[in-house]
């Protein structure tokens, strides 16, 4: 009898947890567009992201490439619909002098990458190489300017070099180097992490420096002024955002950056393994990932005080999971594997960005290839797509779609003394009129049933895809590159305006309603 009681109690508790997940999709109240640029990526001169990642050299005969850029990476990112790519950093940006990376490659000076591994680079991948790669990708470039060790004129000249169509010293130099037409780059970062590796500045000092730089970056691309992005806060540093919003006129900046990583500790060697982690480690990572909601909410509230019309975008141009490097790799290269934990992290974070789409209009996952929470890993001629890649590819249906507001009541995922929401959800309607709902089961041990009310929407059918695996530590390897991949999902049932979805533990699902 006691055994039966415990079994019933366990089943009852499971049913209770599952029954608490209730979502109402307000399909008749959508007004805000989810800007496709929140699905942006980041390519820093760091480890094997650029060299031996994106770029394998023009003389490479083993890996198919165009002008040295490997084509399998290009095709994968195009399928993912990458909207923008940030370069050359990161911390590297404030040591980079763009004129060292133009002209004949044999004549370019070398540079020591002092931030990342102390390696010597030959500057063979520079402005022309990056911007032409962006054209190959069909993506918009986001150039991060050097404020930390550069000058106002250097950055102003860079803008003129890549954007000015008529006769000028910099456009003439561009044409001399083989590029007749300007690239028309819209997105420009005015320094990076000015509070740290970008110069260890105070917010007041940086606000003044920003105003100086922005004054000489007032050019237009077509009819619109270039999109200038101020170096923003580190995670919960609200004073940084407050100081910038208070001291920089709204008409002098188009975006303010924000960086927030899901990291256990900033001490070397204490970030935990990317693949060999416990449920306690998983919860710790997800707690930091879900903190993104609170971080954005508080920074957005400050921005609303000074910019109630939301003219200035919040640009989360560095985010993602950060763990110890893979054993035997250079500690300065930040090469890490990528598991279902990262897929759940990515899906939950993107749902948060959707929630704040009115203010968050651009973001960049760190980083695209072979660094941190990469979507692609390469090894010689081999390439694999990570679980994070698959989430971003599944979610690309939300790009430039109309956000559908939701009300959500979710059960708890309790582990020891920590409590997290068990489920994360967002919804949108695309330009073709199709509704998509993204759902993430954060719970590591229990399936979750989600009851969804469709308010103002008549659907005749539902299809979907799911990303999940047997263990949250599962990941793709070069020996088994498709262990974790999306498959058709049959766990959603539609009855009138009610949708019932059953999510396996640690899973990401995207539904399409017809």
Coordinates of C-alpha atoms in Angstrom, one line a residue:
X1 CA 0.0 0.0 0.0
X2 CA 2.8 2.4 0.9
X3 CA 4.5 1.7 -2.4
X4 CA 1.3 2.3 -4.3
X5 CA 0.8 5.6 -2.4
X6 CA 4.3 6.8 -3.2
X7 CA 3.7 5.9 -6.9
X8 CA 0.5 7.8 -7.0
X9 CA 2.1 10.7 -5.2
X10 CA 4.9 10.8 -7.7
X11 CA 2.5 10.6 -10.7
X12 CA 0.3 13.2 -9.1
X13 CA 3.2 15.6 -8.6
X14 CA 4.3 15.1 -12.2
X15 CA 0.7 15.7 -13.5
X16 CA 0.5 18.8 -11.3
X17 CA 3.7 20.2 -12.6
X18 CA 2.7 19.5 -16.2
X19 CA -0.8 21.0 -15.7
X20 CA 0.6 24.4 -14.6
X21 CA 2.0 25.4 -18.0
X22 CA -0.7 27.6 -19.5
X23 CA -0.1 30.0 -22.4
X24 CA -2.5 32.4 -24.2
X25 CA -1.3 33.6 -27.6
X26 CA -3.0 37.0 -28.4
X27 CA -2.9 36.7 -32.1
X28 CA -5.2 39.7 -32.6
X29 CA -2.9 42.1 -30.7
X30 CA 0.4 41.9 -32.6
X31 CA 2.0 45.3 -33.3
X32 CA 5.7 45.0 -32.8
X33 CA 8.0 43.5 -35.4
X34 CA 10.8 41.1 -34.3
X35 CA 13.8 42.7 -36.0
X36 CA 15.8 40.1 -37.9
X37 CA 19.0 41.6 -36.6
X38 CA 18.5 40.1 -33.2
X39 CA 19.7 36.9 -35.0
X40 CA 23.1 38.4 -35.7
X41 CA 26.5 36.8 -35.2
X42 CA 30.0 37.7 -34.2
X43 CA 33.4 36.9 -35.8
X44 CA 36.4 38.1 -33.9
X45 CA 40.1 37.6 -34.5
X46 CA 40.1 35.1 -31.7
X47 CA 41.5 31.6 -31.9
X48 CA 40.2 29.8 -35.0
X49 CA 37.2 31.9 -35.7
X50 CA 38.7 33.9 -38.6
X51 CA 41.9 32.1 -39.5
X52 CA 41.3 28.3 -39.9
X53 CA 37.6 29.0 -39.4
X54 CA 36.0 31.3 -41.9
X55 CA 39.2 31.9 -43.8
X56 CA 41.5 29.1 -45.0
X57 CA 43.6 31.1 -47.5
X58 CA 43.3 31.6 -51.2
X59 CA 45.9 29.0 -51.9
X60 CA 44.0 26.2 -50.1
X61 CA 43.3 23.3 -52.5
X62 CA 41.9 20.9 -50.0
X63 CA 38.9 22.9 -48.7
X64 CA 36.5 24.4 -51.3
X65 CA 36.7 28.2 -51.0
X66 CA 36.2 31.5 -52.7
X67 CA 39.0 34.0 -52.2
X68 CA 40.0 32.0 -49.1
X69 CA 36.6 31.8 -47.5
X70 CA 35.4 28.3 -47.0
X71 CA 32.2 27.6 -48.9
X72 CA 30.6 25.0 -46.6
X73 CA 30.6 27.6 -43.8
X74 CA 29.0 30.1 -46.2
X75 CA 26.3 27.8 -47.3
X76 CA 25.4 26.8 -43.7
X77 CA 25.2 30.4 -42.5
X78 CA 23.0 31.3 -45.5
X79 CA 20.6 28.5 -44.7
X80 CA 20.5 29.8 -41.1
X81 CA 19.6 33.3 -42.6
X82 CA 22.4 35.2 -40.8
X83 CA 21.2 38.9 -40.9
X84 CA 24.4 40.6 -39.8
X85 CA 28.0 39.8 -38.7
X86 CA 30.1 41.8 -36.3
X87 CA 33.8 42.1 -36.9
X88 CA 36.8 42.4 -36.0
X89 CA 36.0 42.2 -32.3
X90 CA 35.4 42.2 -29.3
X91 CA 38.5 43.1 -27.4
X92 CA 40.6 42.7 -30.6
X93 CA 38.7 45.7 -32.2
X94 CA 40.4 48.2 -29.9
X95 CA 43.8 47.0 -31.0
X96 CA 43.0 46.8 -34.7
X97 CA 44.2 49.4 -37.1
X98 CA 42.2 48.9 -40.3
X99 CA 44.8 50.4 -42.7
X100 CA 47.1 47.5 -41.8
X101 CA 44.6 45.1 -43.4
X102 CA 44.3 46.7 -46.9
X103 CA 46.4 46.7 -50.0
X104 CA 48.6 43.9 -51.3
X105 CA 48.7 41.1 -48.7
X106 CA 52.4 40.5 -49.0
X107 CA 53.0 44.1 -47.9
X108 CA 50.7 44.2 -44.9
X109 CA 52.4 44.4 -41.5
X110 CA 51.9 41.7 -39.0
X111 CA 50.1 42.1 -35.7
X112 CA 50.4 40.4 -32.4
X113 CA 46.9 39.4 -31.0
X114 CA 47.7 40.4 -27.4
X115 CA 44.2 39.6 -26.1
X116 CA 43.8 36.1 -27.5
X117 CA 46.7 33.7 -27.3
X118 CA 49.5 36.1 -28.1
X119 CA 49.7 34.7 -31.7
X120 CA 51.1 36.7 -34.6
X121 CA 48.6 37.4 -37.4
X122 CA 49.6 38.5 -41.0
X123 CA 46.6 40.7 -41.6
X124 CA 45.7 38.7 -44.7
X125 CA 42.1 38.9 -43.7
X126 CA 41.1 42.6 -43.7
X127 CA 38.4 45.1 -44.6
X128 CA 38.0 44.0 -48.3
X129 CA 38.1 40.3 -47.3
X130 CA 35.4 40.7 -44.6
X131 CA 33.1 43.0 -46.5
X132 CA 33.3 40.8 -49.6
X133 CA 32.6 37.7 -47.4
X134 CA 29.5 39.5 -46.1
X135 CA 28.3 39.9 -49.7
X136 CA 28.9 36.2 -50.3
X137 CA 26.9 35.4 -47.1
X138 CA 24.1 37.8 -48.1
X139 CA 24.5 39.5 -44.7
X140 CA 25.0 43.0 -43.4
X141 CA 28.4 43.8 -41.9
X142 CA 28.7 45.4 -38.4
X143 CA 32.1 47.0 -38.1
X144 CA 33.5 47.6 -34.6
X145 CA 35.7 50.7 -34.5
X146 CA 38.9 51.2 -32.5
X147 CA 38.4 53.7 -29.8
X148 CA 40.7 52.2 -27.2
X149 CA 44.0 52.7 -29.1
X150 CA 42.8 54.5 -32.2
X151 CA 41.9 58.0 -33.1
X152 CA 38.8 59.9 -34.2
X153 CA 40.4 60.4 -37.7
X154 CA 41.2 56.7 -38.1
X155 CA 37.6 55.7 -37.5
X156 CA 36.2 58.6 -39.6
X157 CA 38.5 57.6 -42.4
X158 CA 37.3 54.0 -42.2
X159 CA 33.7 55.1 -42.6
X160 CA 34.7 57.2 -45.6
X161 CA 36.8 54.3 -47.1
X162 CA 34.0 51.8 -47.1
X163 CA 31.0 54.1 -47.7
X164 CA 31.9 57.3 -49.7
X165 CA 30.9 57.0 -53.4
X166 CA 32.5 60.1 -54.8
X167 CA 36.0 61.6 -55.1
X168 CA 37.8 61.7 -51.7
X169 CA 41.2 60.6 -50.3
X170 CA 39.7 57.4 -48.7
X171 CA 37.4 56.4 -51.5
X172 CA 40.2 56.9 -54.0
X173 CA 42.4 54.6 -51.9
X174 CA 39.6 52.0 -51.8
X175 CA 39.4 52.2 -55.6
X176 CA 43.2 51.9 -55.9
X177 CA 42.9 48.7 -53.8
X178 CA 40.4 47.2 -56.3
X179 CA 36.9 48.1 -54.9
X180 CA 35.2 50.7 -57.2
X181 CA 31.8 50.9 -55.5
X182 CA 31.3 51.5 -51.8
X183 CA 30.0 48.7 -49.6
X184 CA 27.5 51.0 -47.8
X185 CA 28.0 49.6 -44.3
X186 CA 25.2 50.7 -41.9
X187 CA 26.2 49.3 -38.5
X188 CA 29.2 50.8 -36.7
X189 CA 30.3 50.1 -33.1
X190 CA 32.1 53.0 -31.4
X191 CA 34.5 51.0 -29.4
X192 CA 33.9 47.8 -27.4
X193 CA 33.7 47.2 -23.7
X194 CA 35.1 50.6 -23.0
X195 CA 34.6 49.8 -19.3
X196 CA 37.2 46.9 -19.6
X197 CA 39.4 45.8 -22.5
X198 CA 38.4 48.8 -24.6
X199 CA 40.2 51.2 -22.3
X200 CA 39.0 50.8 -18.7
X201 CA 37.1 54.0 -18.9
X202 CA 34.6 55.5 -16.6
X203 CA 31.1 55.9 -18.0
X204 CA 31.4 59.7 -17.9
X205 CA 34.7 59.7 -19.7
X206 CA 33.4 57.3 -22.3
X207 CA 30.2 59.3 -22.9
X208 CA 32.4 62.4 -23.8
X209 CA 34.7 60.3 -26.0
X210 CA 31.7 58.8 -27.7
X211 CA 30.2 62.2 -28.5
X212 CA 33.6 63.2 -30.0
X213 CA 33.8 60.2 -32.2
X214 CA 30.1 60.2 -33.2
X215 CA 30.4 63.9 -34.3
X216 CA 32.8 62.8 -37.1
X217 CA 30.7 59.7 -38.0
X218 CA 27.7 61.6 -39.3
X219 CA 27.7 60.2 -42.8
X220 CA 24.6 58.6 -44.5
X221 CA 24.0 55.3 -46.3
X222 CA 21.4 56.2 -48.9
X223 CA 18.9 58.4 -47.1
X224 CA 19.7 57.1 -43.7
X225 CA 22.4 58.1 -41.3
X226 CA 24.8 55.3 -40.3
X227 CA 23.8 53.3 -37.3
X228 CA 26.2 54.2 -34.5
X229 CA 26.3 51.9 -31.5
X230 CA 27.7 53.1 -28.2
X231 CA 29.8 50.7 -26.2
X232 CA 27.4 49.5 -23.5
X233 CA 27.2 48.0 -20.1
X234 CA 28.5 44.8 -18.7
X235 CA 25.4 42.8 -17.7
X236 CA 23.9 44.4 -14.6
X237 CA 25.9 47.7 -14.6
X238 CA 22.9 50.0 -14.8
X239 CA 24.9 53.0 -14.0
X240 CA 26.7 52.7 -17.3
X241 CA 23.5 52.8 -19.3
X242 CA 22.1 55.6 -17.1
X243 CA 25.2 57.7 -17.7
X244 CA 25.2 57.2 -21.4
X245 CA 21.5 57.9 -21.9
X246 CA 21.8 61.0 -19.7
X247 CA 24.9 62.5 -21.3
X248 CA 24.6 61.6 -25.0
X249 CA 22.0 63.3 -27.0
X250 CA 19.5 60.9 -28.6
X251 CA 20.2 62.2 -32.1
X252 CA 23.9 61.2 -31.7
X253 CA 23.4 57.5 -31.3
X254 CA 21.2 54.8 -32.8
X255 CA 22.0 52.0 -30.5
X256 CA 23.5 51.2 -27.0
X257 CA 25.2 47.9 -26.6
X258 CA 24.8 45.4 -23.7
X259 CA 26.9 42.2 -23.0
X260 CA 25.7 39.3 -20.9
X261 CA 27.2 35.9 -20.8
X262 CA 25.9 32.7 -19.1
X263 CA 29.1 32.0 -17.2
X264 CA 29.7 30.3 -13.8
X265 CA 32.8 32.2 -12.8
X266 CA 35.2 34.6 -14.5
X267 CA 38.1 32.8 -12.8
X268 CA 40.3 30.8 -15.2
X269 CA 39.5 27.1 -15.1
X270 CA 36.3 27.5 -13.0
X271 CA 33.8 28.0 -15.8
X272 CA 33.0 24.2 -15.9
X273 CA 33.2 21.7 -18.8
X274 CA 31.2 22.3 -21.9
X275 CA 30.3 18.6 -22.1
X276 CA 30.9 16.9 -18.8
X277 CA 28.6 18.7 -16.5
X278 CA 26.1 17.8 -13.8
X279 CA 22.4 18.9 -13.4
X280 CA 23.6 21.4 -10.8
X281 CA 26.0 22.9 -13.5
X282 CA 23.1 22.9 -16.0
X283 CA 20.9 24.8 -13.5
X284 CA 23.6 27.3 -12.7
X285 CA 24.1 28.0 -16.5
X286 CA 20.4 28.3 -17.1
X287 CA 19.9 30.6 -14.2
X288 CA 22.5 33.0 -15.7
X289 CA 20.9 32.6 -19.1
X290 CA 17.4 33.4 -17.9
X291 CA 18.8 36.4 -16.0
X292 CA 18.9 38.0 -19.4
X293 CA 15.2 38.9 -18.9
X294 CA 15.8 40.9 -15.8
X295 CA 18.9 42.5 -17.2
X296 CA 17.1 43.7 -20.3
X297 CA 14.1 44.8 -18.4
X298 CA 16.2 47.0 -16.1
X299 CA 18.3 48.6 -18.8
X300 CA 15.2 49.1 -21.0
X301 CA 13.5 50.9 -18.1
X302 CA 16.4 53.4 -17.9
X303 CA 16.4 53.9 -21.6
X304 CA 12.6 54.5 -21.5
X305 CA 13.2 57.3 -19.0
X306 CA 15.4 59.3 -21.5
X307 CA 14.0 57.9 -24.7
X308 CA 10.3 57.2 -24.3
X309 CA 9.8 57.0 -28.1
X310 CA 12.3 54.1 -28.2
X311 CA 14.4 55.7 -30.9
X312 CA 17.6 54.1 -29.6
X313 CA 17.9 50.4 -29.9
X314 CA 19.3 48.1 -27.2
X315 CA 21.9 46.0 -29.0
X316 CA 22.9 42.8 -27.1
X317 CA 26.0 42.3 -29.3
X318 CA 27.6 39.7 -27.1
X319 CA 25.7 36.8 -25.5
X320 CA 26.0 33.1 -25.0
X321 CA 27.4 30.3 -22.8
X322 CA 31.1 30.5 -21.7
X323 CA 32.8 27.4 -20.4
X324 CA 36.3 26.0 -19.9
X325 CA 38.2 25.4 -23.2
X326 CA 38.4 21.9 -24.6
X327 CA 41.2 19.9 -23.0
X328 CA 44.5 20.3 -24.9
X329 CA 43.5 23.5 -26.7
X330 CA 45.0 26.9 -26.4
X331 CA 43.4 28.6 -23.3
X332 CA 43.4 31.9 -25.3
X333 CA 41.4 30.4 -28.2
X334 CA 38.2 29.9 -26.3
X335 CA 37.3 26.7 -28.3
X336 CA 34.5 24.8 -26.6
X337 CA 32.0 22.1 -27.5
X338 CA 28.2 22.7 -27.7
X339 CA 25.5 20.5 -26.2
X340 CA 21.7 20.4 -25.8
X341 CA 22.3 22.6 -22.8
X342 CA 23.4 25.3 -25.3
X343 CA 20.4 24.6 -27.5
X344 CA 18.0 25.3 -24.5
X345 CA 20.1 28.4 -23.6
X346 CA 19.8 29.7 -27.1
X347 CA 16.1 29.1 -27.5
X348 CA 15.2 30.6 -24.1
X349 CA 17.4 33.7 -24.8
X350 CA 15.8 34.3 -28.2
X351 CA 12.4 34.0 -26.6
X352 CA 13.5 36.8 -24.2
X353 CA 14.7 38.9 -27.1
X354 CA 11.3 38.5 -28.7
X355 CA 9.6 39.6 -25.5
X356 CA 11.5 42.9 -25.6
X357 CA 11.5 43.3 -29.4
X358 CA 10.3 46.9 -29.2
X359 CA 13.6 47.9 -27.6
X360 CA 15.9 45.0 -28.4
X361 CA 16.4 45.4 -32.2
X362 CA 19.8 43.8 -32.7
X363 CA 21.9 41.1 -31.0
X364 CA 25.0 39.0 -31.7
X365 CA 25.7 35.5 -30.5
X366 CA 29.3 34.9 -29.5
X367 CA 30.7 33.5 -31.7
X368 CA 30.0 32.1 -35.2
X369 CA 32.8 29.6 -35.8
X370 CA 35.1 27.7 -33.4
X371 CA 34.8 30.2 -30.5
X372 CA 32.5 30.1 -27.4
X373 CA 28.9 29.1 -28.2
X374 CA 29.7 28.6 -31.9
X375 CA 27.1 27.5 -34.4
X376 CA 29.8 25.9 -36.5
X377 CA 32.9 23.9 -35.6
X378 CA 35.7 23.0 -38.1
X379 CA 38.6 20.7 -38.1
X380 CA 40.7 20.6 -41.3
X381 CA 38.3 19.6 -44.1
X382 CA 35.6 18.6 -41.7
X383 CA 32.7 20.9 -40.5
X384 CA 29.8 20.3 -38.2
X385 CA 26.7 22.1 -37.1
X386 CA 26.2 22.5 -33.4
X387 CA 22.8 22.2 -31.5
X388 CA 22.9 26.0 -31.2
X389 CA 23.0 26.2 -35.0
X390 CA 19.9 24.1 -35.3
X391 CA 18.0 26.3 -32.9
X392 CA 18.8 29.5 -34.8
X393 CA 17.9 27.8 -38.1
X394 CA 14.6 26.6 -36.6
X395 CA 13.9 30.0 -35.1
X396 CA 14.6 32.0 -38.3
X397 CA 10.8 31.9 -39.1
X398 CA 10.6 34.7 -36.5
X399 CA 12.8 37.1 -38.4
X400 CA 10.9 40.3 -39.3
X401 CA 7.7 38.6 -38.2
X402 CA 5.1 40.4 -36.0
X403 CA 5.4 39.5 -32.3
X404 CA 2.2 38.0 -30.9
X405 CA 1.9 38.9 -27.2
X406 CA 1.5 36.0 -24.8
X407 CA 0.4 35.5 -21.2
X408 CA 2.2 32.6 -19.7
X409 CA 1.9 30.7 -16.5
X410 CA 4.6 28.1 -16.1
X411 CA 5.4 25.4 -13.6
X412 CA 8.6 25.4 -11.6
X413 CA 11.8 23.4 -12.3
X414 CA 13.2 23.0 -8.8
X415 CA 16.6 21.6 -8.2
X416 CA 18.0 21.6 -4.7
X417 CA 17.6 25.3 -3.6
X418 CA 17.2 26.7 -7.1
X419 CA 13.9 27.3 -8.9
X420 CA 13.6 28.1 -12.6
X421 CA 10.6 28.4 -14.9
X422 CA 10.1 25.0 -16.5
X423 CA 9.0 26.4 -19.9
X424 CA 9.9 29.3 -22.2
X425 CA 7.6 30.4 -25.0
X426 CA 7.2 33.1 -27.8
X427 CA 5.0 33.5 -30.8
X428 CA 4.9 35.5 -34.1
X429 CA 3.1 35.8 -37.3
X430 CA 5.1 36.1 -40.5
X431 CA 4.4 38.2 -43.6
X432 CA 2.7 35.2 -45.3
X433 CA 0.2 35.1 -42.4
X434 CA 1.6 31.9 -40.8
X435 CA 1.9 31.7 -37.0
X436 CA 4.9 30.2 -35.3
X437 CA 5.2 29.3 -31.7
X438 CA 8.6 28.5 -30.1
X439 CA 8.6 26.4 -26.9
X440 CA 11.5 25.3 -24.7
X441 CA 11.4 22.7 -22.0
X442 CA 14.1 23.8 -19.6
X443 CA 13.4 21.0 -17.1
X444 CA 16.2 18.4 -17.1
X445 CA 14.1 15.5 -15.8
X446 CA 10.4 15.9 -16.6
X447 CA 8.3 16.3 -19.8
X448 CA 6.1 19.4 -19.8
X449 CA 2.6 19.6 -21.2
X450 CA 1.7 23.1 -22.3
X451 CA -1.9 24.2 -22.9
X452 CA -2.1 27.0 -25.4
X453 CA -5.2 29.1 -26.0
X454 CA -5.2 30.7 -29.5
X455 CA -7.0 34.1 -29.0
X456 CA -8.0 35.7 -32.3
X457 CA -6.6 32.9 -34.5
X458 CA -8.4 30.1 -36.4
X459 CA -6.0 27.3 -37.2
X460 CA -6.8 24.2 -39.3
X461 CA -3.6 22.3 -38.6
X462 CA -0.2 22.2 -36.8
X463 CA 3.2 20.9 -37.8
X464 CA 6.5 21.3 -36.1
X465 CA 10.1 20.3 -35.6
X466 CA 11.9 19.4 -32.4
X467 CA 15.5 19.4 -31.2
X468 CA 16.3 17.0 -28.4
X469 CA 18.5 14.1 -27.5
X470 CA 18.8 11.3 -24.9
X471 CA 21.0 13.4 -22.6
X472 CA 21.5 17.1 -22.1
X473 CA 25.3 16.5 -22.5
X474 CA 24.8 15.1 -26.0
X475 CA 26.6 17.0 -28.8
X476 CA 27.8 16.6 -32.3
X477 CA 31.4 15.5 -33.1
X478 CA 33.4 15.2 -36.2
X479 CA 33.0 11.4 -36.0
X480 CA 29.2 11.7 -35.4
X481 CA 28.2 15.2 -36.8
X482 CA 24.4 14.5 -36.8
X483 CA 23.8 13.0 -33.4
X484 CA 21.8 16.1 -32.4
X485 CA 19.6 17.4 -35.2
X486 CA 16.0 18.6 -35.7
X487 CA 13.3 16.0 -36.6
X488 CA 9.5 16.2 -37.3
X489 CA 7.5 16.8 -34.1
X490 CA 4.2 15.0 -33.5
X491 CA 3.6 16.1 -29.9
X492 CA 1.2 19.0 -30.6
X493 CA -2.6 18.4 -30.8
X494 CA -5.0 21.1 -32.1
X495 CA -8.7 21.1 -31.0
X496 CA -10.5 24.3 -32.0
X497 CA -8.7 27.2 -30.5
X498 CA -6.8 25.0 -28.0
X499 CA -3.4 23.6 -28.6
X500 CA -1.9 20.9 -26.3
X501 CA 1.9 20.4 -26.6
X502 CA 3.9 17.8 -24.8
X503 CA 7.6 18.6 -24.6
X504 CA 10.3 16.1 -23.7
X505 CA 12.9 17.2 -21.1
X506 CA 15.6 19.5 -22.4
X507 CA 14.0 20.2 -25.8
X508 CA 13.3 23.0 -28.2
X509 CA 10.2 23.0 -30.5
X510 CA 9.0 25.3 -33.2
X511 CA 5.4 24.9 -34.4
X512 CA 3.7 26.3 -37.5
X513 CA 0.0 26.8 -37.5
X514 CA -1.9 26.6 -40.8

